[in-house]
C-alpha positions as semicolon CSV with decimal commas, in nm:
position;residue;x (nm);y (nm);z (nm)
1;X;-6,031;-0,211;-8,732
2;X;-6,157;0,037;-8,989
3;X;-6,468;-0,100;-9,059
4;X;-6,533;-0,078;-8,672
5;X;-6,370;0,250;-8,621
6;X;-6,378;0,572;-8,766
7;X;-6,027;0,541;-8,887
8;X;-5,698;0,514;-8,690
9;X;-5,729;0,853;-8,435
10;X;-5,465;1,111;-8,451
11;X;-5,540;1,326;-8,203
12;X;-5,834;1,208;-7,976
13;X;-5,972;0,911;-7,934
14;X;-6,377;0,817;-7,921
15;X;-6,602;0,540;-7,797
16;X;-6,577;0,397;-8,131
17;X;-6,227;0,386;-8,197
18;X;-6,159;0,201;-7,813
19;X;-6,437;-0,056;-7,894
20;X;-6,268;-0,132;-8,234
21;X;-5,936;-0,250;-8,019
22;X;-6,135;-0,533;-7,932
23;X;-6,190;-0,719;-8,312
24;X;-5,832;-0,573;-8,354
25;X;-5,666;-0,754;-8,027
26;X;-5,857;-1,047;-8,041
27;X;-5,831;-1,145;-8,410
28;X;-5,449;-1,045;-8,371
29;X;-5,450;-1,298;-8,065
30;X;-5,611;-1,571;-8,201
31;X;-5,468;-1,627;-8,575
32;X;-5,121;-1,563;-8,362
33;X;-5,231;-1,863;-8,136
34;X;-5,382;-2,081;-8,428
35;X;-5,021;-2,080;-8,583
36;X;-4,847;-2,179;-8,252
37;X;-5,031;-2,436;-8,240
38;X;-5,001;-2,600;-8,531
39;X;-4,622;-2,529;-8,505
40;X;-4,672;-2,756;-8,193
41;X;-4,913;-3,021;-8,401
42;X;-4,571;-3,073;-8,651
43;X;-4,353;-3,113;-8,367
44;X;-4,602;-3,337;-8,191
45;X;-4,620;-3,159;-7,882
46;X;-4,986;-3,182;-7,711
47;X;-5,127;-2,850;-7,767
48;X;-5,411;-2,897;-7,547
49;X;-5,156;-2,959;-7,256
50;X;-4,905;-2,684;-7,352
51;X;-5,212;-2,420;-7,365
52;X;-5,304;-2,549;-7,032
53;X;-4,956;-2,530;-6,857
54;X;-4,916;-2,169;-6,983
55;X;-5,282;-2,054;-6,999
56;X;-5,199;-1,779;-6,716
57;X;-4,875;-1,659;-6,870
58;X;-4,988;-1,654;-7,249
59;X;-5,295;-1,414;-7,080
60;X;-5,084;-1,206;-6,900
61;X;-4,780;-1,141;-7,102
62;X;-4,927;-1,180;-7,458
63;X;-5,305;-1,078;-7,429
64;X;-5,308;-0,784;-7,167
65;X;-4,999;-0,607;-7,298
66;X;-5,142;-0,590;-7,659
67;X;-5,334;-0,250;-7,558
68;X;-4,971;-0,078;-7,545
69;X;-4,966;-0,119;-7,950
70;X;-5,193;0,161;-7,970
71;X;-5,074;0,375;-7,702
72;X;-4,692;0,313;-7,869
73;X;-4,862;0,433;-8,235
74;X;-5,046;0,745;-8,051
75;X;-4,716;0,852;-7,873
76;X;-4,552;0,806;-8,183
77;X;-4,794;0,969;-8,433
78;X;-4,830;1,314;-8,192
79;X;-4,471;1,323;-8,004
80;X;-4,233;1,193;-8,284
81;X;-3,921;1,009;-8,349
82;X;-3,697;1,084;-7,976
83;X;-4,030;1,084;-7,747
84;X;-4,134;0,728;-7,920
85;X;-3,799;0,566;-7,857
86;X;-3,848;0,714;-7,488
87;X;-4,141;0,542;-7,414
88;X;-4,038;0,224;-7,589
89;X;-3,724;0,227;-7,359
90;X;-3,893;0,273;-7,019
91;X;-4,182;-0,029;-7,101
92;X;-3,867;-0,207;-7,238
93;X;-3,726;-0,109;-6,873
94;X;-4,036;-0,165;-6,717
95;X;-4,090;-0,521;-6,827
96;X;-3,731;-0,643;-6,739
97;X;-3,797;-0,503;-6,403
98;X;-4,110;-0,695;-6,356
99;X;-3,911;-1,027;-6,475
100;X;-3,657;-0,964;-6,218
101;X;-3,898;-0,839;-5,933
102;X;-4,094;-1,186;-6,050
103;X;-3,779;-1,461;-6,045
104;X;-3,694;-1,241;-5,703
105;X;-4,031;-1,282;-5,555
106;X;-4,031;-1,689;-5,710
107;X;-3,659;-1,728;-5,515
108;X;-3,814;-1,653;-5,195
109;X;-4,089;-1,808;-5,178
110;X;-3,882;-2,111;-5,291
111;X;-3,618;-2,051;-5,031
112;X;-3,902;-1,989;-4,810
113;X;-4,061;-2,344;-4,852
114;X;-3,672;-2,491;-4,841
115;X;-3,710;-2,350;-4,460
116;X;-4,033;-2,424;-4,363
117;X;-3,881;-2,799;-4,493
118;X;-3,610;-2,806;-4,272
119;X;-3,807;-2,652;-3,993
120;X;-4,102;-2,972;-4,018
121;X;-3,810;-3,167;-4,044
122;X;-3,638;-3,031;-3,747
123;X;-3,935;-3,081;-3,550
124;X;-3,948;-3,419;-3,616
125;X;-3,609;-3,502;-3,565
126;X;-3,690;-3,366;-3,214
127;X;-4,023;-3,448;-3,125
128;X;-3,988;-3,885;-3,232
129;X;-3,754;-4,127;-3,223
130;X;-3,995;-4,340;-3,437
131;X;-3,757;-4,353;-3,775
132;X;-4,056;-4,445;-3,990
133;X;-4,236;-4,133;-3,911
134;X;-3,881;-3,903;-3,976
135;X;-3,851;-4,074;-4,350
136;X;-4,187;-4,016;-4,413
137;X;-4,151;-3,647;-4,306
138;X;-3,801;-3,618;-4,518
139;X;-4,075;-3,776;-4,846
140;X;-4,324;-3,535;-4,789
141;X;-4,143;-3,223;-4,749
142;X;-3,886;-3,271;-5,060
143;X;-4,192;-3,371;-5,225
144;X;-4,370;-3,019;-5,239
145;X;-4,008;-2,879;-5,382
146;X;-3,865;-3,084;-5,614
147;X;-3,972;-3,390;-5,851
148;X;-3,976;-3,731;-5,685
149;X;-4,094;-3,954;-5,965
150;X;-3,951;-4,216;-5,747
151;X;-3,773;-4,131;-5,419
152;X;-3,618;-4,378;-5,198
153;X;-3,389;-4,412;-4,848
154;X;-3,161;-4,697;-4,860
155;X;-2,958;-4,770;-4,543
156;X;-2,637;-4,961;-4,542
157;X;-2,463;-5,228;-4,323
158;X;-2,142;-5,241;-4,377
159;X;-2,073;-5,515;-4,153
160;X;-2,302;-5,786;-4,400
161;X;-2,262;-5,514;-4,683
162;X;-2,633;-5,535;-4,717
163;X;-2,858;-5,225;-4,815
164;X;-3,208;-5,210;-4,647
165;X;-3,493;-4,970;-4,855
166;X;-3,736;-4,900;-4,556
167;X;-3,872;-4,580;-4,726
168;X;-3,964;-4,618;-5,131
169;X;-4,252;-4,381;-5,285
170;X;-4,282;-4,464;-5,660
171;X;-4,580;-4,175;-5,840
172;X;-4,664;-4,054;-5,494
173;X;-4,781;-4,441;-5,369
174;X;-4,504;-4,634;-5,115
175;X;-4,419;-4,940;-5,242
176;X;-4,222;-5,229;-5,064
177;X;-3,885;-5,304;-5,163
178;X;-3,691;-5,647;-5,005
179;X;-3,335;-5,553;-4,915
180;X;-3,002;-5,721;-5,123
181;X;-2,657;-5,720;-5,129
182;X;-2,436;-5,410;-5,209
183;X;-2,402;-5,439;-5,610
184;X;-2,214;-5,207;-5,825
185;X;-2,540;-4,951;-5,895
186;X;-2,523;-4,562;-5,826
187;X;-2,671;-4,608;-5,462
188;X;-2,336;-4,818;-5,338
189;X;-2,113;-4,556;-5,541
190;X;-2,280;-4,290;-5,346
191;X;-2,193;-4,475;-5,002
192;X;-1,840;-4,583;-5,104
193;X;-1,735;-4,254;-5,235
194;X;-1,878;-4,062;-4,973
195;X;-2,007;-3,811;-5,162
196;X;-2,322;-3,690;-5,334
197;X;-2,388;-3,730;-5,728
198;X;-2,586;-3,500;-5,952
199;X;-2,683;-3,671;-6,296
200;X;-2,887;-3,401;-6,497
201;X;-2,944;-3,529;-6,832
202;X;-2,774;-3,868;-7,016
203;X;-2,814;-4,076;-6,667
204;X;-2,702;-4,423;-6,868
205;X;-2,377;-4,262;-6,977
206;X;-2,283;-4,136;-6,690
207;X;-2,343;-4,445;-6,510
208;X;-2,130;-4,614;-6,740
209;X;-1,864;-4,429;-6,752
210;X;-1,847;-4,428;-6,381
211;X;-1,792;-4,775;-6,476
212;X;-2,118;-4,872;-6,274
213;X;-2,374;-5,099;-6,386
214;X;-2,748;-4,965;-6,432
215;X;-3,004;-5,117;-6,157
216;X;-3,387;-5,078;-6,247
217;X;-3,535;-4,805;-6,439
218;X;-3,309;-4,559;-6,563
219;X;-3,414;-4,193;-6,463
220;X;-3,381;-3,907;-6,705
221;X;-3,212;-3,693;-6,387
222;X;-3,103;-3,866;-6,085
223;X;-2,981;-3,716;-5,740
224;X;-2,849;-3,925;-5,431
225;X;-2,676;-3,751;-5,161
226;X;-2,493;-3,963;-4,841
227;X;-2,666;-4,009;-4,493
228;X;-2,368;-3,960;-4,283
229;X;-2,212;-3,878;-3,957
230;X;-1,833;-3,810;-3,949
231;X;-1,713;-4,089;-4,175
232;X;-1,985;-4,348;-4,156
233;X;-2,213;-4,337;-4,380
234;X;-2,536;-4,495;-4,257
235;X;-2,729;-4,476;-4,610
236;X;-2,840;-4,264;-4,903
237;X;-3,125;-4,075;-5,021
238;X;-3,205;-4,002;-5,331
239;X;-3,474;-3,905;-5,562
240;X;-3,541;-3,924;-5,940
241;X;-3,714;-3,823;-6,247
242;X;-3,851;-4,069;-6,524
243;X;-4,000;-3,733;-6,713
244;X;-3,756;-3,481;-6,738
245;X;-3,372;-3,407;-6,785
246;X;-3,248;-3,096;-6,557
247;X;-3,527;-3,177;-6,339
248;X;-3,275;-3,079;-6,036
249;X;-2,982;-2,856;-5,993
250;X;-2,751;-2,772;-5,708
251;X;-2,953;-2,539;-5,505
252;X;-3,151;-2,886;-5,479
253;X;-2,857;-3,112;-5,422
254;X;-2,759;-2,832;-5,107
255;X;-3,103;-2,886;-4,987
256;X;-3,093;-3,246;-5,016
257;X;-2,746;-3,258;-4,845
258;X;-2,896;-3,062;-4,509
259;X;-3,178;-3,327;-4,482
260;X;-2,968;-3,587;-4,511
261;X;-2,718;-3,466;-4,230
262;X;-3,059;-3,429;-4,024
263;X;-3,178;-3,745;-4,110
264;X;-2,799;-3,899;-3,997
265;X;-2,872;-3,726;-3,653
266;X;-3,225;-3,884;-3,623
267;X;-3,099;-4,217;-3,722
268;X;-2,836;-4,243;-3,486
269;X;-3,073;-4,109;-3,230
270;X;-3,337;-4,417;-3,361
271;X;-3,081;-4,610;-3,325
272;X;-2,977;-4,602;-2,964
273;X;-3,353;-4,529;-2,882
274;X;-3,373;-4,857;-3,016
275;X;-3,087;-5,011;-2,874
276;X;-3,233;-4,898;-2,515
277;X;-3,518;-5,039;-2,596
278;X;-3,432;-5,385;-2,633
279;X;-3,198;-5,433;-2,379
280;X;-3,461;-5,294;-2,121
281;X;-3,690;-5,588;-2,310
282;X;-3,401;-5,809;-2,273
283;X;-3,378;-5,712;-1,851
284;X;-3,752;-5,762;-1,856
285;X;-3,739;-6,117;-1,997
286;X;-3,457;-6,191;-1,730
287;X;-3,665;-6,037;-1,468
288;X;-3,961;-6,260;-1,620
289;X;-3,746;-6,606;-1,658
290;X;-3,597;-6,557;-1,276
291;X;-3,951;-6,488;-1,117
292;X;-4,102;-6,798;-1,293
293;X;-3,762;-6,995;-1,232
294;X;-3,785;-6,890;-0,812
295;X;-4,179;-6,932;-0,846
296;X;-4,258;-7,254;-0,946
297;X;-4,082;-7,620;-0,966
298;X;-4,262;-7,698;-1,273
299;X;-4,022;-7,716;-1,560
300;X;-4,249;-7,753;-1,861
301;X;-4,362;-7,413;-1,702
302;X;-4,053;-7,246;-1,689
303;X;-3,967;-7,389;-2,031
304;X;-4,251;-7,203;-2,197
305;X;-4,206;-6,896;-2,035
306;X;-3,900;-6,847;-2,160
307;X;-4,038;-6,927;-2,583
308;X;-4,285;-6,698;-2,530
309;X;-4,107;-6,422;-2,347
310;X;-3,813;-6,438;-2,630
311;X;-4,086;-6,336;-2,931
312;X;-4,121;-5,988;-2,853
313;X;-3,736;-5,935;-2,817
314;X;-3,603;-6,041;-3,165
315;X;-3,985;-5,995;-3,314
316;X;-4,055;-6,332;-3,423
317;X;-4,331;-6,579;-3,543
318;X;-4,257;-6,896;-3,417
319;X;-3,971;-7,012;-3,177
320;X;-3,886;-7,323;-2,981
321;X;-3,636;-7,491;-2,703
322;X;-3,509;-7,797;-2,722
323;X;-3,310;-7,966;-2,453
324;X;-3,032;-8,213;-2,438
325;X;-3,135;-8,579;-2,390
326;X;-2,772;-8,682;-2,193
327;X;-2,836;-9,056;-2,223
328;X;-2,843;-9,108;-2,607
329;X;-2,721;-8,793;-2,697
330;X;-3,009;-8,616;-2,896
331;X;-3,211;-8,358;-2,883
332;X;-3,556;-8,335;-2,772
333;X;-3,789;-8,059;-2,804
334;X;-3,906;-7,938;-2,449
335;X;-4,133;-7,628;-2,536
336;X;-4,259;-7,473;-2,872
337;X;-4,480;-7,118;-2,991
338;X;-4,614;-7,118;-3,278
339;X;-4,500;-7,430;-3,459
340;X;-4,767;-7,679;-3,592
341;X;-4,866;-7,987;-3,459
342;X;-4,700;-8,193;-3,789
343;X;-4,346;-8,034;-3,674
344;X;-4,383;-8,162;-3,319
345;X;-4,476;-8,495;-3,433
346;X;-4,169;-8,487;-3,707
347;X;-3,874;-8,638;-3,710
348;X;-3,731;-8,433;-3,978
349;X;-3,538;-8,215;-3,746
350;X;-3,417;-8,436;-3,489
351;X;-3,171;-8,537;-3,771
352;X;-3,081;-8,226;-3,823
353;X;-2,748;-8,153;-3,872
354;X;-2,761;-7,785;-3,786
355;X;-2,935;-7,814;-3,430
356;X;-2,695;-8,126;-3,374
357;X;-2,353;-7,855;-3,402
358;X;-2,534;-7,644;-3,154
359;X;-2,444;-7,954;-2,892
360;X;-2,062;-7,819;-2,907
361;X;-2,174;-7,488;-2,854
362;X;-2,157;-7,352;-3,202
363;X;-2,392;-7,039;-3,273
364;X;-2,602;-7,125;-3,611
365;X;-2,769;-6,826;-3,817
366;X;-2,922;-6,898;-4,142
367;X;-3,014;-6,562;-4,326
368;X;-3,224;-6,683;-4,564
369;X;-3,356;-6,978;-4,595
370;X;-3,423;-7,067;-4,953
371;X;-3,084;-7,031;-5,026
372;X;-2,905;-7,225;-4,765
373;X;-2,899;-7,522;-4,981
374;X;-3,129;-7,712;-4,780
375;X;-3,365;-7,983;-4,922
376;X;-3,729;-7,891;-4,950
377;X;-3,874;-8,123;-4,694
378;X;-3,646;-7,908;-4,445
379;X;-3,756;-7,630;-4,587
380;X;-4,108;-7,676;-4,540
């Protein structure tokens, strides 16, 4: 600074001296910098990345304030001992003020997006009763304000005790995700308990000493919260993060919570739309089946009518009627959609003992069928 200036001013202040802040700042700044980073080298922290992330504070809370250094030594070199510890109390003052008028001003605008969230949401809820388009609202909008390393909706049946996953982001891409049976993971200890759960930090620990058993990646913070109305609980949502521990906190779980009693609304609402939906399909095929039934004496007519009308109503690939040959007792197949010619030609299933227990009536459902226990040529 000397060898730019004209020696540290006492009284007034030149050209000179304010141009020889600059070398003084800047060399200050960047041996101070040089050091952090190599503190950050020995601890193996990126410093390219951490200089990145807090480029904009390390400017304005390091760089710009250094200019108050020389202000602080003027006020202290011309107005003495009681005026310097003056000033240094109101900057002292100052700066706290701007920290809280900053975490203020970072609150609203946080509680301001948690609105706007519920608002979108809202408007979903009441503008479709398309549940696919709701979940992917409910994504997208917790998305923007918190983590969701992997977010997904599971919804429960507690009649098969079967969980569904018709909503799974993993990194910001959906992925597909085949439903199973309730196991003992965090998800069913959500539902059971009725309740939500908060894991911050330690997630394998906690789970097991909730005496629950770990199911897929473990997350470094994990927060599921119920989908429920009055005391059914129709599912869970829940969101995770594979980077960071304390990556949410209760203001998030809250949030979380009022979605989740949204979404509960919007699925019930789904869920009668949908239920009106297929019976009015199922009146329709009625109404279809009785005109061709009153219309026409053909049977083989009438016969495939009805296979092709039932398709649409349980959304299907294939289906098939067979009728009852009285004589000999067996089955015969009347009418077909969708199967191939080698299954009308086999013989495979008119030994089948399934379709032959439907003769007294019996209802058969076979949930899935590679593991029903049935030989492969059934299979197939």
């Amino acid at each position: 600074y000397q060898r730019v200036s004209d020696g540290f001013p006492t009284s007034s202040w030149t050209g000179r001296d304010l141009l020889a802040l600059v070398p003084l700042f800047g060399s200050y700044f960047l041996v101070n910098k040089t050091l952090c980073a190599g503190v950050l080298w020995a601890q193996g922290v990126s410093v390219s990345a951490h200089f990145r992330r807090y480029l904009r504070p390390i400017l304005t809370q390091e760089l710009l304030p250094l200019p108050l250094a020389a202000i602080l030594a003027w006020v202290y070199l011309q107005l003495g001992d009681l005026i310097f510890v003056v000033c240094c109390c109101l900057l002292i003052g100052l700066w706290g003020l701007s920290l809280r008028l900053g975490a203020t001003r970072r609150d609203l605008e946080k509680r301001l997006r948690e609105l706007n969230t519920l608002n979108k949401v809202g408007q979903a809820i009441a503008t479709s009763l398309e549940l696919d388009i709701l979940l992917n609202t409910i994504y997208h909008q917790v998305s923007q304000l918190m983590e969701a390393d992997y977010f997904y909706i599971a919804l429960y049946d507690a009649v098969s005790d079967e969980l569904t996953f018709p909503l799974v982001f993993e990194n910001g891409e959906r992925k597909r995700h085949s439903g199973r049976r309730a196991r003992n993971g965090l998800t069913e200890y959500v539902i059971y308990q009725h309740r939500p759960v908060l894991i911050q930090e330690q997630t394998e620990q906690v789970i097991a000493n909730l005496g629950l058993e770990v199911i897929g990646q473990p997350a470094l913070s994990w927060l599921g919260v119920p989908v429920a109305t009055g005391d059914k609980v129709l599912g869970v949502i829940t969101v995770q993060s594979f980077t960071r521990s304390y990556a949410y906190d209760e203001k998030d779980l809250a949030l979380l919570s009022t979605l989740a009693a949204q979404a509960a609304i919007a699925l019930e609402n789904a869920q009668l739309y949908g239920q009106m939906r297929r019976r009015t399909a199922e009146l329709a095929l009625l109404n279809t089946v009785s005109t061709a039934v009153s219309s026409t004496l053909d049977l083989d007519q009438v016969l495939q009518i009805v296979v092709t009308s039932i398709m649409p109503i349980v959304v299907c690939q294939k289906s098939a009627l067979f009728l009852l040959d009285s004589p000999d007792g067996t089955l015969q197949l009347a009418a077909a959609q969708g199967l191939s010619d080698h299954f009308h030609g086999s013989s495979i299933w008119q030994d089948d003992g399934l379709l032959q227990r439907m003769r007294n009536h019996n209802t058969i459902v076979v949930r899935d069928i590679t593991t029903s226990g049935r030989s492969a040529a059934e299979i197939e």
